[in-house]
Coordinates of C-alpha atoms in Angstrom, one line a residue:
Chain A
M392 CA -2.6 -70.9 175.5
S393 CA -5.1 -68.2 176.2
P394 CA -5.3 -65.1 173.9
S395 CA -3.7 -62.9 176.5
E396 CA -0.9 -65.4 177.2
A397 CA -0.3 -65.6 173.5
H398 CA -0.1 -61.8 173.2
R399 CA 2.4 -61.7 176.1
T400 CA 4.5 -64.3 174.4
I401 CA 4.4 -62.6 171.1
E402 CA 5.4 -59.3 172.6
T403 CA 8.2 -61.0 174.4
I404 CA 9.5 -62.5 171.2
W405 CA 9.2 -59.1 169.5
R406 CA 11.3 -57.5 172.3
M407 CA 13.9 -60.2 171.8
E408 CA 14.0 -59.8 168.0
S409 CA 13.1 -56.1 167.4
A410 CA 16.7 -54.7 167.3
K411 CA 17.8 -57.3 164.8
L412 CA 14.7 -56.8 162.7
I413 CA 15.1 -53.0 162.7
A414 CA 18.8 -53.3 161.9
G415 CA 18.2 -55.7 159.0
L416 CA 15.4 -53.6 157.6
T417 CA 17.4 -50.3 157.9
R418 CA 20.0 -51.9 155.7
M419 CA 17.3 -52.5 153.1
V420 CA 15.4 -49.2 153.3
R421 CA 18.1 -46.9 154.7
D422 CA 15.8 -45.2 157.1
V423 CA 15.4 -46.1 160.7
G424 CA 12.0 -44.7 161.1
L425 CA 10.6 -46.6 158.1
A426 CA 12.5 -49.7 159.3
E427 CA 10.8 -49.5 162.7
D428 CA 7.4 -49.1 161.1
L429 CA 8.0 -52.1 158.9
A430 CA 9.1 -54.2 161.8
Q431 CA 6.0 -53.0 163.7
D432 CA 3.9 -54.2 160.8
A433 CA 5.4 -57.6 161.1
L434 CA 4.5 -57.6 164.8
V435 CA 0.9 -56.7 164.0
I436 CA 0.6 -59.5 161.5
A437 CA 2.1 -61.9 164.1
L438 CA -0.4 -60.8 166.7
E439 CA -3.2 -61.5 164.2
R440 CA -2.0 -64.9 163.0
W441 CA -0.1 -66.6 165.8
P442 CA -2.9 -67.0 168.3
E443 CA -4.6 -69.0 165.5
T444 CA -1.7 -70.9 164.0
G445 CA 0.4 -71.3 167.0
I446 CA 3.9 -69.8 167.4
P447 CA 6.3 -70.8 164.6
D448 CA 9.3 -72.9 165.3
N449 CA 11.7 -70.0 164.5
P450 CA 9.7 -66.9 165.4
G451 CA 12.6 -64.6 164.8
A452 CA 13.1 -65.8 161.2
W453 CA 9.3 -65.6 160.6
L454 CA 9.2 -62.0 161.7
M455 CA 12.3 -61.1 159.7
T456 CA 10.9 -62.7 156.5
T457 CA 7.5 -61.1 156.9
A458 CA 9.0 -57.7 157.6
K459 CA 11.4 -58.0 154.6
R460 CA 8.5 -58.9 152.3
R461 CA 6.8 -55.7 153.4
A462 CA 10.0 -53.8 152.8
I463 CA 10.3 -55.2 149.3
D464 CA 6.7 -54.3 148.6
F465 CA 7.4 -50.8 149.8
I466 CA 10.5 -50.5 147.6
R467 CA 8.6 -51.7 144.6
R468 CA 5.7 -49.3 145.2
S469 CA 8.1 -46.5 145.7
K470 CA 9.8 -47.3 142.5
L471 CA 6.6 -46.6 140.7
R472 CA 6.3 -43.2 142.3
D473 CA 8.8 -40.9 140.6
Q474 CA 9.3 -38.5 143.5
K475 CA 9.9 -41.4 145.9
Y476 CA 12.2 -43.1 143.4
E477 CA 14.7 -40.2 143.7
E478 CA 14.8 -40.7 147.5
I479 CA 15.5 -44.4 147.7
G480 CA 16.7 -45.1 144.2
H481 CA 20.1 -46.1 145.4
T482 CA 18.5 -48.6 147.7
V483 CA 16.9 -50.5 144.9
D484 CA 20.2 -50.6 143.0
L485 CA 22.0 -52.0 146.0
Y486 CA 19.6 -54.4 147.4
T487 CA 17.6 -57.0 145.6
E488 CA 15.4 -59.8 146.8
D489 CA 18.3 -62.2 146.9
D490 CA 19.7 -60.3 149.9
V491 CA 16.8 -61.3 152.0
D492 CA 17.7 -65.0 152.0
R493 CA 21.4 -64.4 152.3
T494 CA 21.4 -62.8 155.7
L495 CA 23.8 -64.8 157.8
D496 CA 24.6 -64.4 161.5
G497 CA 27.7 -62.4 160.8
E498 CA 25.6 -59.9 158.7
I499 CA 23.1 -59.5 161.5
D500 CA 26.0 -58.6 163.9
D501 CA 27.2 -56.0 161.4
D502 CA 23.7 -54.6 160.9
L503 CA 23.3 -54.2 164.7
L504 CA 26.7 -52.5 164.9
R505 CA 25.7 -50.1 162.1
L506 CA 22.5 -49.4 163.8
I507 CA 24.1 -48.5 167.1
F508 CA 26.5 -46.2 165.3
M509 CA 23.5 -44.6 163.8
T510 CA 21.5 -44.1 167.0
C511 CA 24.6 -42.7 168.7
H512 CA 25.5 -40.4 165.8
P513 CA 26.9 -37.0 166.7
V514 CA 24.3 -35.1 164.7
L515 CA 21.9 -36.0 167.5
S516 CA 21.8 -34.4 171.0
Q517 CA 23.0 -36.6 173.8
D518 CA 19.4 -37.0 175.1
A519 CA 18.2 -38.0 171.7
R520 CA 21.0 -40.6 171.3
V521 CA 20.1 -42.2 174.6
A522 CA 16.4 -42.2 173.9
L523 CA 16.7 -43.6 170.4
T524 CA 19.2 -46.3 171.5
L525 CA 16.9 -47.4 174.3
R526 CA 14.0 -47.5 171.9
L527 CA 15.6 -49.2 168.8
L528 CA 18.4 -51.3 170.3
C529 CA 17.0 -52.2 173.7
G530 CA 13.4 -52.4 172.5
L531 CA 12.1 -50.3 175.4
T532 CA 8.7 -48.7 175.0
T533 CA 8.4 -44.9 175.1
D534 CA 6.6 -45.2 178.4
E535 CA 9.5 -47.3 179.9
I536 CA 12.1 -44.8 178.7
A537 CA 10.0 -41.9 180.1
R538 CA 9.6 -43.5 183.5
S539 CA 13.3 -44.3 183.7
F540 CA 14.2 -40.6 183.1
L541 CA 11.3 -39.2 185.1
A542 CA 10.2 -37.4 182.0
A543 CA 6.8 -37.1 180.4
E544 CA 5.9 -39.7 177.9
S545 CA 5.1 -37.1 175.3
T546 CA 8.5 -35.4 175.7
V547 CA 10.3 -38.7 175.1
A548 CA 8.0 -39.6 172.1
Q549 CA 8.7 -36.2 170.6
R550 CA 12.5 -36.6 171.2
I551 CA 12.5 -39.9 169.4
V552 CA 10.4 -38.7 166.4
R553 CA 12.7 -35.7 166.0
A554 CA 15.8 -37.8 166.3
K555 CA 14.6 -40.1 163.5
R556 CA 13.7 -37.1 161.4
T557 CA 17.2 -35.6 161.9
L558 CA 18.9 -38.9 160.9
S559 CA 16.8 -38.9 157.8
A560 CA 17.3 -35.2 157.0
E561 CA 21.0 -35.3 157.5
K562 CA 21.2 -38.5 155.4
V563 CA 23.2 -40.3 158.2
P564 CA 24.6 -43.4 156.5
F565 CA 24.0 -46.9 157.8
E566 CA 27.6 -48.0 158.1
V567 CA 30.5 -48.7 160.4
P568 CA 32.6 -45.5 160.3
A569 CA 35.9 -45.6 158.4
R570 CA 39.0 -46.2 160.4
E571 CA 40.1 -42.5 160.9
E572 CA 36.6 -41.8 162.3
L573 CA 36.1 -45.0 164.2
K574 CA 37.8 -44.1 167.4
D575 CA 35.7 -41.0 168.0
R576 CA 32.5 -42.6 166.9
M577 CA 33.1 -45.6 169.1
S578 CA 33.7 -43.2 172.1
A579 CA 30.3 -41.6 171.3
V580 CA 28.7 -45.0 171.4
L581 CA 30.4 -46.0 174.7
E582 CA 29.5 -42.6 176.2
V583 CA 25.8 -43.2 175.5
I584 CA 25.9 -46.6 177.1
Y585 CA 27.7 -45.4 180.2
L586 CA 25.4 -42.4 180.5
M587 CA 22.5 -44.9 180.5
F588 CA 24.2 -47.0 183.1
N589 CA 25.0 -44.0 185.3
E590 CA 21.5 -42.6 185.1
G591 CA 20.3 -45.9 186.5
Y592 CA 23.2 -46.3 188.9
S593 CA 23.4 -42.9 190.6
A594 CA 19.6 -42.6 191.0
T595 CA 20.0 -39.0 192.1
S596 CA 16.3 -38.5 192.1
G597 CA 13.2 -40.5 191.6
D598 CA 11.9 -43.8 192.8
H599 CA 14.5 -46.5 192.6
W600 CA 12.2 -49.2 191.3
T601 CA 12.3 -48.2 187.6
R602 CA 16.0 -47.2 187.6
P603 CA 17.7 -50.6 187.7
L604 CA 16.1 -51.1 184.2
L605 CA 18.6 -48.6 182.8
C606 CA 21.6 -50.3 184.4
Q607 CA 20.5 -53.7 183.1
E608 CA 19.9 -52.4 179.6
A609 CA 23.2 -50.6 179.5
L610 CA 25.0 -53.7 180.7
R611 CA 23.2 -55.9 178.2
L612 CA 23.9 -53.5 175.4
G613 CA 27.6 -53.4 176.5
R614 CA 27.7 -57.2 176.5
I615 CA 26.2 -57.3 173.0
L616 CA 28.7 -54.7 171.8
A617 CA 31.6 -56.8 173.2
E618 CA 30.5 -59.6 170.9
I619 CA 29.9 -57.6 167.7
A620 CA 33.0 -55.3 168.2
P621 CA 35.4 -57.6 170.0
Y622 CA 38.5 -55.9 168.6
E623 CA 37.8 -52.7 170.6
P624 CA 39.6 -52.8 174.0
E625 CA 37.5 -49.9 175.4
V626 CA 34.3 -51.8 174.7
H627 CA 35.6 -54.6 177.1
G628 CA 36.8 -51.9 179.4
L629 CA 33.4 -50.3 179.7
V630 CA 31.7 -53.7 180.1
A631 CA 34.2 -54.5 182.9
L632 CA 33.5 -51.2 184.6
M633 CA 29.8 -51.7 184.5
E634 CA 29.9 -55.4 185.6
I635 CA 32.0 -54.5 188.6
Q636 CA 30.0 -51.4 189.5
A637 CA 26.8 -53.4 189.1
S638 CA 28.2 -56.0 191.5
R639 CA 27.8 -53.4 194.3
L640 CA 24.3 -52.2 193.2
K641 CA 22.6 -53.9 196.1
T642 CA 25.0 -52.7 198.8
R643 CA 25.2 -49.0 197.9
V644 CA 22.2 -47.8 199.8
N645 CA 21.0 -48.6 203.3
A646 CA 17.5 -49.5 204.4
K647 CA 16.7 -45.8 204.7
G648 CA 17.8 -45.2 201.1
E649 CA 20.9 -43.4 202.2
P650 CA 24.1 -43.9 200.1
I651 CA 26.7 -46.2 201.7
L652 CA 30.3 -45.3 200.7
L653 CA 32.4 -47.9 199.0
M654 CA 34.6 -48.4 202.0
D655 CA 31.6 -49.0 204.3
Q656 CA 29.8 -51.4 202.1
N657 CA 29.3 -55.0 203.1
R658 CA 31.7 -56.8 200.8
A659 CA 30.1 -60.1 201.5
K660 CA 27.1 -58.9 199.6
W661 CA 29.0 -57.9 196.5
D662 CA 27.9 -60.0 193.6
Q663 CA 30.9 -62.3 193.0
L664 CA 29.5 -63.5 189.7
L665 CA 29.4 -60.0 188.3
I666 CA 32.9 -59.3 189.7
R667 CA 34.3 -62.4 188.0
R668 CA 32.6 -61.3 184.7
G669 CA 34.1 -57.9 185.1
L670 CA 37.6 -59.2 185.7
A671 CA 37.2 -61.4 182.6
A672 CA 36.1 -58.5 180.5
L673 CA 39.1 -56.4 181.8
E674 CA 41.4 -59.3 180.8
R675 CA 39.9 -59.3 177.3
S676 CA 40.7 -55.6 177.1
R677 CA 44.3 -56.1 178.3
K678 CA 44.8 -59.0 175.9
L679 CA 44.3 -56.8 172.9
G680 CA 47.6 -55.3 173.9
R681 CA 47.0 -51.6 173.5
T682 CA 47.5 -48.8 176.1
L683 CA 44.6 -49.0 178.5
G684 CA 41.9 -46.3 177.7
P685 CA 39.9 -44.4 180.2
Y686 CA 37.1 -47.1 180.6
S687 CA 39.7 -49.9 181.0
L688 CA 41.6 -47.8 183.6
Q689 CA 38.5 -47.0 185.6
A690 CA 37.6 -50.7 185.4
A691 CA 41.1 -51.6 186.7
I692 CA 40.6 -49.2 189.6
S693 CA 37.2 -50.7 190.3
A694 CA 38.7 -54.2 190.1
C695 CA 41.3 -53.3 192.8
H696 CA 38.4 -52.6 195.2
A697 CA 36.5 -55.6 194.1
Q698 CA 39.5 -57.9 194.7
A699 CA 40.3 -56.5 198.2
R700 CA 38.6 -58.6 200.8
S701 CA 38.5 -55.8 203.3
E702 CA 39.1 -52.0 203.2
A703 CA 42.5 -52.6 204.8
E704 CA 43.6 -54.9 202.0
T705 CA 42.9 -52.3 199.3
D706 CA 46.0 -51.8 197.1
W707 CA 46.1 -48.0 197.3
I708 CA 49.5 -47.8 195.7
R709 CA 48.2 -49.5 192.6
I710 CA 45.0 -47.4 192.6
A711 CA 47.1 -44.2 192.8
A712 CA 49.2 -45.3 189.9
L713 CA 46.1 -46.1 187.9
Y714 CA 44.6 -42.7 188.6
E715 CA 47.8 -41.2 187.4
A716 CA 47.5 -43.1 184.2
L717 CA 43.9 -42.0 183.9
A718 CA 44.9 -38.4 184.6
R719 CA 47.3 -38.6 181.7
S720 CA 44.8 -40.2 179.3
T721 CA 41.9 -38.0 180.2
P722 CA 43.1 -35.1 182.3
S723 CA 40.3 -33.6 184.5
P724 CA 40.1 -32.0 187.9
I725 CA 37.7 -34.7 189.1
V726 CA 40.2 -37.4 188.3
E727 CA 42.9 -35.3 190.1
L728 CA 40.7 -35.1 193.1
N729 CA 40.3 -38.9 193.1
R730 CA 44.0 -39.3 192.6
A731 CA 44.5 -37.1 195.7
V732 CA 42.4 -39.4 197.8
A733 CA 44.2 -42.5 196.5
I734 CA 47.6 -40.9 197.1
S735 CA 46.6 -39.9 200.7
M736 CA 45.5 -43.5 201.3
A737 CA 48.7 -44.9 199.8
F738 CA 51.3 -42.5 201.2
G739 CA 49.5 -40.3 203.8
P740 CA 47.2 -37.3 204.0
V741 CA 49.9 -34.8 203.6
F742 CA 50.6 -35.8 200.0
G743 CA 47.0 -35.9 199.2
L744 CA 46.5 -32.4 200.6
Q745 CA 49.2 -31.0 198.4
I746 CA 47.2 -32.1 195.3
V747 CA 43.9 -30.9 196.7
D748 CA 45.4 -27.5 197.5
E749 CA 46.5 -27.1 193.9
L750 CA 42.9 -27.8 192.9
N751 CA 41.6 -25.1 195.1
T752 CA 42.0 -22.5 192.4
E753 CA 40.5 -24.7 189.7
P754 CA 37.6 -22.8 188.3
S755 CA 35.6 -25.8 187.1
L756 CA 35.6 -27.2 190.7
K757 CA 34.1 -24.0 192.1
G758 CA 30.9 -25.0 193.7
Y759 CA 31.8 -28.7 193.7
H760 CA 31.1 -29.9 197.2
L761 CA 33.4 -32.9 197.1
L762 CA 36.5 -30.7 196.9
P763 CA 36.0 -29.1 200.4
S764 CA 34.6 -32.4 201.6
V765 CA 37.8 -34.3 200.6
R766 CA 40.0 -31.4 201.9
G767 CA 38.1 -31.5 205.2
D768 CA 38.7 -35.2 205.5
L769 CA 42.4 -34.9 204.9
L770 CA 42.7 -32.0 207.3
A771 CA 40.8 -33.9 210.0
K772 CA 43.2 -36.8 209.5
L773 CA 46.1 -34.5 210.1
G774 CA 44.5 -33.3 213.3
R775 CA 43.8 -29.8 211.9
H776 CA 40.2 -29.9 213.3
D777 CA 39.3 -26.2 213.0
E778 CA 40.2 -25.9 209.4
A779 CA 38.5 -29.3 208.7
R780 CA 35.3 -28.0 210.3
T781 CA 35.3 -24.9 208.1
E782 CA 35.7 -27.1 205.0
F783 CA 32.9 -29.6 206.0
E784 CA 30.6 -26.6 206.6
R785 CA 31.5 -25.1 203.3
A786 CA 30.9 -28.5 201.6
A787 CA 27.5 -28.8 203.4
S788 CA 26.4 -25.4 202.1
M789 CA 27.3 -26.5 198.6
T790 CA 25.5 -29.8 198.3
R791 CA 21.9 -30.1 197.1
N792 CA 21.5 -33.6 198.6
T793 CA 19.8 -33.4 202.0
R794 CA 21.3 -36.6 203.3
E795 CA 24.7 -35.7 202.2
R796 CA 24.4 -32.3 203.9
E797 CA 23.4 -33.9 207.1
L798 CA 26.4 -36.2 206.9
L799 CA 28.8 -33.3 206.3
L800 CA 27.3 -31.2 209.1
Q801 CA 27.7 -34.2 211.4
R802 CA 31.4 -34.4 210.5
A803 CA 31.8 -30.7 211.0
A804 CA 30.3 -31.1 214.5
E805 CA 32.7 -34.0 215.3
C806 CA 35.6 -31.7 214.3
G807 CA 34.3 -29.2 216.8
L808 CA 34.6 -31.9 219.5
G809 CA 38.0 -32.9 218.2
T810 CA 36.9 -36.5 218.0
S811 CA 37.0 -36.9 214.3
K812 CA 39.2 -39.8 213.2
Chain B
M843 CA 15.7 -61.0 186.9
R844 CA 17.8 -64.1 186.8
F845 CA 16.7 -67.6 185.9
M846 CA 18.5 -70.8 186.0
M847 CA 17.9 -73.4 183.3
I848 CA 18.7 -76.7 184.9
V849 CA 19.4 -79.6 182.6
K850 CA 18.4 -82.8 184.3
A851 CA 20.6 -85.9 184.2
T852 CA 19.9 -89.0 182.1
T853 CA 21.1 -92.5 182.1
D854 CA 23.7 -91.5 179.5
S855 CA 24.9 -88.4 181.3
E856 CA 25.2 -90.5 184.5
A857 CA 27.1 -93.2 182.7
G858 CA 29.5 -90.5 181.5
V859 CA 28.6 -91.0 177.8
M860 CA 29.5 -87.9 175.9
P861 CA 26.7 -86.2 173.9
S862 CA 26.9 -86.5 170.1
Q863 CA 28.9 -84.0 168.1
E864 CA 25.6 -82.8 166.6
L865 CA 24.2 -82.0 170.0
I866 CA 27.5 -80.4 171.2
D867 CA 27.4 -78.1 168.1
A868 CA 23.7 -77.2 168.7
M869 CA 24.4 -76.4 172.3
Q870 CA 27.4 -74.3 171.4
K871 CA 25.3 -72.4 168.8
Y872 CA 22.6 -71.8 171.4
N873 CA 25.1 -70.5 174.0
E874 CA 26.5 -68.2 171.4
E875 CA 23.0 -66.9 170.8
L876 CA 22.6 -66.2 174.5
V877 CA 26.0 -64.4 174.6
K878 CA 25.1 -62.3 171.6
A879 CA 21.8 -61.3 173.1
G880 CA 23.7 -60.2 176.2
V881 CA 21.7 -62.5 178.5
L882 CA 24.1 -65.3 179.5
L883 CA 25.7 -65.0 182.9
A884 CA 27.2 -68.4 183.4
A885 CA 26.8 -72.0 182.2
D886 CA 28.5 -75.2 183.2
G887 CA 28.1 -78.9 182.8
L888 CA 28.5 -81.2 185.8
Q889 CA 30.4 -84.5 186.0
P890 CA 28.3 -87.6 186.7
S891 CA 27.2 -88.4 190.2
S892 CA 29.7 -91.3 190.4
S893 CA 32.2 -88.7 191.5
A894 CA 29.7 -86.9 193.8
I895 CA 29.4 -86.7 197.5
R896 CA 26.1 -86.3 199.3
I897 CA 26.0 -84.7 202.7
S898 CA 22.8 -85.1 204.6
Y899 CA 21.4 -84.4 208.1
P900 CA 19.2 -87.2 209.0
E901 CA 19.0 -86.2 212.7
P902 CA 18.1 -82.6 213.5
G903 CA 21.1 -81.0 215.3
G904 CA 23.1 -84.2 214.7
K905 CA 26.3 -84.7 212.7
P906 CA 26.2 -84.7 208.9
K907 CA 26.2 -88.1 207.1
M908 CA 28.4 -88.5 204.1
M909 CA 27.6 -90.7 201.2
D910 CA 29.6 -91.4 198.0
G911 CA 28.0 -91.4 194.5
P912 CA 26.8 -92.6 192.2
F913 CA 23.2 -91.9 193.1
T914 CA 20.5 -93.8 191.3
E915 CA 17.5 -91.7 190.5
A916 CA 18.8 -89.9 187.3
K917 CA 15.8 -87.6 186.9
E918 CA 16.4 -86.2 190.4
L919 CA 20.0 -85.3 189.5
I920 CA 21.2 -82.4 187.4
A921 CA 23.8 -82.5 184.6
G922 CA 24.3 -78.8 184.0
Y923 CA 22.9 -75.4 184.3
T924 CA 22.7 -72.1 182.4
L925 CA 22.2 -68.9 184.3
I926 CA 20.5 -66.0 182.4
E927 CA 19.5 -62.4 183.1
V928 CA 16.3 -61.4 181.4
K929 CA 13.5 -58.8 181.7
S930 CA 10.6 -61.1 182.2
R931 CA 9.4 -64.6 183.1
E932 CA 8.1 -64.8 179.5
E933 CA 11.5 -64.1 178.1
A934 CA 13.1 -66.7 180.3
I935 CA 10.5 -69.3 179.1
E936 CA 11.2 -68.3 175.5
W937 CA 15.0 -68.8 175.9
A938 CA 14.4 -72.1 177.7
L939 CA 12.2 -73.3 174.8
R940 CA 15.0 -72.4 172.4
M941 CA 17.5 -74.6 174.1
P942 CA 18.1 -77.8 172.1
D943 CA 16.7 -81.0 173.6
P944 CA 19.7 -81.6 175.9
H945 CA 19.8 -85.4 175.4
G946 CA 17.8 -86.3 172.4
F947 CA 16.5 -89.7 173.2
G948 CA 13.3 -89.0 175.1
Q949 CA 15.0 -88.3 178.5
G950 CA 15.8 -84.6 177.9
E951 CA 14.4 -82.4 180.6
I952 CA 15.0 -78.7 181.4
E953 CA 13.8 -77.1 184.6
L954 CA 13.4 -73.3 184.7
R955 CA 13.9 -71.7 188.1
Q956 CA 13.9 -68.1 189.1
V957 CA 16.7 -66.9 191.3
F958 CA 15.9 -65.0 194.4
E959 CA 16.9 -61.3 194.3
A960 CA 18.4 -59.6 197.3
E961 CA 15.1 -57.8 198.1
D962 CA 13.3 -61.1 198.2
L963 CA 15.7 -62.2 200.8
M964 CA 15.4 -59.2 203.1
E965 CA 13.7 -61.2 205.8
N966 CA 14.3 -58.6 208.5
P967 CA 10.8 -57.2 209.1
E968 CA 12.1 -54.0 210.6
T969 CA 14.2 -53.3 207.5
L970 CA 11.2 -54.0 205.3
A971 CA 8.9 -51.8 207.4
K972 CA 11.4 -49.0 207.1
E973 CA 11.7 -49.4 203.4
T974 CA 7.9 -49.4 203.0
A975 CA 7.6 -46.3 205.1
L976 CA 10.3 -44.6 203.0
R977 CA 8.6 -45.4 199.8
M978 CA 5.3 -44.0 201.1
Q979 CA 7.1 -40.9 202.2
V980 CA 8.5 -40.5 198.7
Q981 CA 5.1 -40.9 197.2
E982 CA 3.6 -38.3 199.6
Q983 CA 6.4 -35.9 198.7
K984 CA 5.6 -36.4 195.0
K985 CA 2.0 -35.7 195.5
A986 CA 2.8 -32.5 197.5

């Protein structure tokens, strides 16, 4: 193995093991920043030694042992310094050297779970949560995170440093939240993962080569979470939602990079493996036997589309019912608008239009181009072409997306000719 | 990117001899590791080729020829596969190296193959040309 090959291999192993290392070390030293430094130290030692000695049989365990030795050294040294002793005194009481060898698989899972609760802690801003999670749990470099978010590397680096400092200053504990807090804290974690996924999925701006990384990382993190928190139905719900949405990743834009609507996508190209995985995850959520939460409901809606072999086979009645359940669990005008579309598909445009008209006065939808766009579509279906044209033109003036505007103006023009479907 | 770890058949797997409990446990532990790392997409073991059927086209444009198993050349056959999604070729190799010796008596062999992505398969030159043009356009816009 050439030195450069060896380095690549070591870096790969590091990426595969770093989250577990940092989690285990945080349990010992109670500070993510310090834990990350200690883990990095172990990497440096590996980079020095492995090219000479060859890669150990169990590289993960080697890195963990080496890093934990550094941690123990650090704790001992700190013990001698009075001012430091105050800070981490409790760590020394709680964790002795014996703990290092007693780390079992189950404990690693628990540590990872505690770490993700920490990086998604509400004391951090949403941006900071996402960046820190990508860095510590997904093992992405600052550069990779920056490119994914089209941000400057220095901005992201700053954000991560500040986030670690905040966690330290606020003395955020390394723990799984107590039961009364768990639901909200788990929602915060799921929100971070879904945000990551959507950032990659929607690709509202930027070059699409770096974006899929975010989708993949979100999906991978979701899959990991499903194993370390299997009792949580919404975790499976979110995984199901992401798997099914990811199954359409490759069919959602055409060769010109324009978005293709769900109904116009080539279903033969949907990734059946991911759909099956999504359906299985949804089943896991259902089997836990609690009322379906918002992620599970959205996954169930996605599953309806995934299971329909053609647009005509779509079970719109079921989708409308699921949207109604979603509107009850998380009421929002956007969900209402989607429900209107489902109702119109299931029972006719007249019924959809009734809901949309009620939304017309909704202040939060003012300036939201999809409202007039949907309204225009329903009016056109009812043959009210003049009104439809006005709505499409209004929607076109509201969107910032050039391609979408072109599409809307085209529909407006079709209404003028009275040829709209 | 996706990789398939293909476990080759052996005289034992072809004879329908079940692997030892020890190996089954090791494989199970390995699969759990893959699941917990969030990289496992699918994994299956295949029945011996004695129940297989081979369809071949010896004459171009001609009718297919059917042949019942078993087939003889064990090394050319596969006994199972594991499909993983990883970030790099190096990561795939690392995972493949961690798989236990699938048979344990000198015949164990794993083949690592990368799966084509949709973009690799976009054979239509016109589509590709359009995409390239678009990408250049985006880059120009960025510079401007």
